[in-house]
Amino acid sequence: GQSLEQPSEVTAVEGAIVQINCTYQTSGFYGLSWYQQHDGGAPTFLSYNALDGLEETGRFSSFLSRSDSYGYLLLQELQMKDSASYFCAVRFSGGYNKLIFGAGTRLAVHP
Amino acid sequence: KAGVTQTPRYLIKTRGQQVTLSCSPISGHRSVSWYQQTPGQGLQFLFEYFSETQRNKGNFPGRFSGRQFSNSRSEMNVSTLELGDSALYLCASSSGLAGGTQETQYFGPGTRLLVL
C-alpha cells in the first residue's frame, strides 16, 4: 500500500526553527513534495525532492532519504504567517499527477 | 496569468441529490486533478484528466465522476449525495507534460460542499 505519516501538530515560537517529519511506505516512488495551506486557503507548493539530500528555498528547506523512506521540512526564522498546515505528498511511478498526501501537520507559531 | 478557478465556491445540497463542480485550470495547463479534503482524511485523490482523458483514478465509488473539455476545463459530478460527501473539493492544474517526474500542481480555492 501507499501511506504517509506526519505529526498532527507542532508548536513553536517566532524566530525559532521547526522540523516537520514525513515517513512513507510505497512500492514505487518519484519524489516527495511539500505543500502549505492556510486556513480557508488552497494548498500551495513549497518544495520537491527527487533525490536524496537537502533542497533550500529561502527560509524553508526540505530533505529526503530514499533509503530510509523519510523526509522533512525545515522552517527557519519562524514568523507568525508561517502558522498553517503543512502536507507532505508523494508521487508514485506511473501515477502521473496522482499525489498521495499525508494527513497534514498543523503548525502554530506563537509570539 | 490567472490562477485556477473553481465554481461554485460554496454549495448546500441534500442527501440523494447530485452536484456538478467546475474547475478552470491555468491557461495552457492540460492536466486537472481533483481532490477531496476532509478534516479526518486529509487530501484524497479523486482522479486526473489530461487532454480530455482520465489518466488516473483514486479509490472513490462510482458516484464520483468527472470529465474534461477540449479547453481543459473540467467538471466533477457526485450523484446520490451522502452526508459523508461534505468536504472541500479542490482541483489542481499542471501542464501535464512531465509525465511521472516532478511537476508543480497549482490548486484552486476549492468548492465547499455541505450535504444535509
XYZ file of C-alpha atoms in Angstrom:
227
model
C 0.000 0.000 0.000
C 0.882 3.637 -0.121
C 0.800 5.735 3.046
C 2.486 8.719 4.606
C 2.813 9.658 8.242
C 3.475 13.064 9.698
C 2.824 14.601 13.126
C -0.609 16.130 13.545
C 0.502 19.267 15.370
C 3.651 21.238 16.057
C 4.007 24.379 18.155
C 6.911 26.830 18.070
C 7.754 30.459 18.843
C 8.646 33.243 16.470
C 12.240 33.166 15.342
C 12.687 29.501 16.157
C 13.403 26.554 13.860
C 10.957 23.704 13.418
C 11.237 20.391 11.594
C 8.226 18.505 10.282
C 8.914 14.865 9.545
C 7.288 12.632 6.975
C 7.719 8.898 6.564
C 6.229 6.989 3.682
C 5.596 3.465 2.526
C 5.466 2.785 -1.157
C 6.337 0.241 -3.780
C 7.335 2.867 -6.331
C 8.431 6.415 -5.806
C 9.291 9.504 -7.798
C 9.682 12.207 -5.218
C 8.458 13.965 -2.109
C 6.701 17.316 -2.219
C 5.636 19.734 0.463
C 2.585 21.977 0.372
C 1.427 24.731 2.699
C -2.210 25.501 3.378
C -3.502 28.396 5.426
C -6.942 28.136 6.990
C -9.538 28.723 4.317
C -6.925 28.783 1.585
C -5.685 26.499 -1.158
C -2.595 24.325 -0.811
C 0.461 25.988 -2.308
C 3.627 24.244 -3.428
C 6.711 24.723 -1.249
C 9.381 22.286 -2.366
C 10.185 18.994 -4.029
C 12.898 16.371 -3.523
C 13.514 13.776 -6.179
C 16.984 12.850 -4.995
C 18.450 12.302 -1.563
C 19.681 15.411 0.153
C 18.690 18.896 1.100
C 16.874 21.435 -1.040
C 16.887 25.010 0.213
C 14.448 27.746 -0.717
C 14.841 30.811 1.442
C 13.750 30.088 4.999
C 12.420 26.676 4.017
C 14.479 23.557 3.370
C 13.388 20.046 2.560
C 15.291 16.819 2.946
C 14.841 13.336 1.546
C 16.400 9.986 2.347
C 15.120 7.327 -0.045
C 16.870 4.524 1.805
C 15.014 5.482 4.991
C 11.727 6.373 3.236
C 11.883 9.587 5.182
C 11.847 13.281 4.584
C 11.392 16.503 6.472
C 10.563 20.135 6.013
C 12.673 22.601 7.958
C 11.331 26.070 8.624
C 13.783 28.641 9.955
C 13.291 32.083 11.460
C 9.654 31.305 12.053
C 7.144 34.074 11.516
C 3.545 34.302 12.619
C 2.455 33.989 8.987
C 4.003 30.510 8.901
C 1.109 29.270 11.042
C -0.591 26.886 8.637
C -0.971 23.221 7.800
C 1.892 21.520 6.011
C 1.400 18.436 3.883
C 3.939 16.043 2.511
C 2.910 14.350 -0.715
C 4.355 11.568 -2.775
C 4.110 10.914 -6.472
C 4.487 7.272 -7.346
C 5.867 5.790 -10.537
C 3.147 5.588 -13.132
C 0.982 7.901 -11.095
C 1.324 10.924 -13.360
C -0.246 13.704 -11.324
C -1.729 11.464 -8.671
C -0.370 12.762 -5.400
C -0.782 10.837 -2.169
C -0.907 13.301 0.710
C -0.123 12.896 4.347
C -2.804 13.941 6.805
C -1.046 17.248 7.404
C 0.812 18.901 10.264
C -0.755 21.944 11.826
C 1.965 24.414 12.800
C 1.134 27.073 15.370
C 3.671 29.871 15.754
C 3.393 31.900 18.944
C 4.964 35.268 19.786
C -1.612 34.509 -15.571
C -4.907 33.944 -13.892
C -4.893 31.180 -11.334
C -7.060 28.116 -11.055
C -10.716 28.996 -10.588
C -13.457 26.836 -9.167
C -17.182 27.370 -9.157
C -19.251 27.498 -7.141
C -17.289 28.313 -4.007
C -19.992 27.094 -1.650
C -22.822 24.668 -2.132
C -25.509 23.185 0.063
C -27.322 20.070 -1.083
C -29.495 17.404 0.482
C -28.935 13.683 0.567
C -29.790 11.932 -2.662
C -29.230 14.954 -4.853
C -26.433 15.271 -7.358
C -23.924 18.050 -7.795
C -21.579 19.296 -10.509
C -18.457 21.263 -9.700
C -16.373 23.154 -12.219
C -12.666 23.879 -12.486
C -10.867 26.117 -14.942
C -7.114 25.456 -14.998
C -4.341 27.922 -15.572
C -4.151 28.896 -19.222
C -2.012 26.405 -21.110
C -2.314 23.678 -18.498
C -3.766 20.425 -19.780
C -3.884 18.369 -16.603
C -6.574 18.763 -13.975
C -6.626 16.685 -10.811
C -9.396 16.588 -8.243
C -9.020 16.057 -4.508
C -11.429 15.729 -1.624
C -10.340 17.321 1.631
C -11.963 16.487 4.949
C -10.720 17.165 8.484
C -10.384 13.500 9.261
C -8.998 12.152 5.995
C -6.861 14.989 4.679
C -6.476 15.336 0.918
C -7.674 12.312 -1.010
C -7.023 11.956 -4.732
C -10.156 11.515 -6.833
C -8.969 11.487 -10.444
C -6.834 13.249 -13.009
C -7.737 14.309 -16.519
C -5.325 15.110 -19.289
C -6.360 16.057 -22.801
C -9.961 15.017 -22.131
C -8.935 11.542 -20.919
C -8.976 10.200 -17.399
C -5.352 9.338 -16.756
C -5.514 8.237 -13.147
C -8.141 7.368 -10.610
C -8.332 7.188 -6.838
C -10.335 4.867 -4.632
C -13.714 6.518 -4.682
C -17.060 4.926 -5.549
C -18.574 5.256 -8.980
C -20.853 8.031 -7.731
C -17.872 10.296 -8.266
C -17.170 11.005 -11.902
C -15.549 13.656 -13.968
C -14.808 14.878 -17.412
C -12.624 17.337 -19.203
C -13.439 19.514 -22.129
C -11.319 20.457 -25.119
C -10.440 23.780 -23.477
C -9.091 21.811 -20.464
C -11.870 22.938 -18.169
C -13.016 20.083 -16.002
C -16.134 19.141 -14.135
C -16.707 16.596 -11.453
C -20.059 15.147 -10.619
C -21.251 13.434 -7.486
C -24.527 11.581 -7.722
C -26.776 10.364 -4.916
C -25.104 12.557 -2.354
C -24.403 11.192 1.102
C -23.730 13.080 4.328
C -20.123 11.887 4.194
C -19.587 13.698 0.912
C -19.488 17.001 2.783
C -15.986 18.255 2.137
C -13.812 20.787 0.395
C -13.269 19.744 -3.203
C -10.045 21.025 -4.664
C -8.835 20.909 -8.194
C -5.227 21.344 -9.211
C -3.802 22.110 -12.601
C -0.431 21.469 -14.175
C 0.956 21.295 -17.666
C 0.723 17.533 -17.520
C 3.672 17.120 -19.825
C 6.271 15.973 -17.317
C 4.780 12.518 -17.064
C 5.880 10.846 -13.898
C 8.505 13.412 -12.966
C 8.024 16.378 -10.734
C 5.518 18.880 -11.828
C 4.117 21.506 -9.527
C 0.387 21.392 -9.089
C -1.455 24.667 -8.650
C -4.554 24.403 -6.538
C -7.759 26.325 -6.848
C -9.598 27.781 -3.829
C -11.945 24.831 -3.682
C -15.672 24.273 -3.538
C -17.037 23.692 -0.068
C -19.913 21.240 -0.286
C -22.290 20.682 2.597
C -24.725 17.796 2.362
C -27.701 17.959 4.714
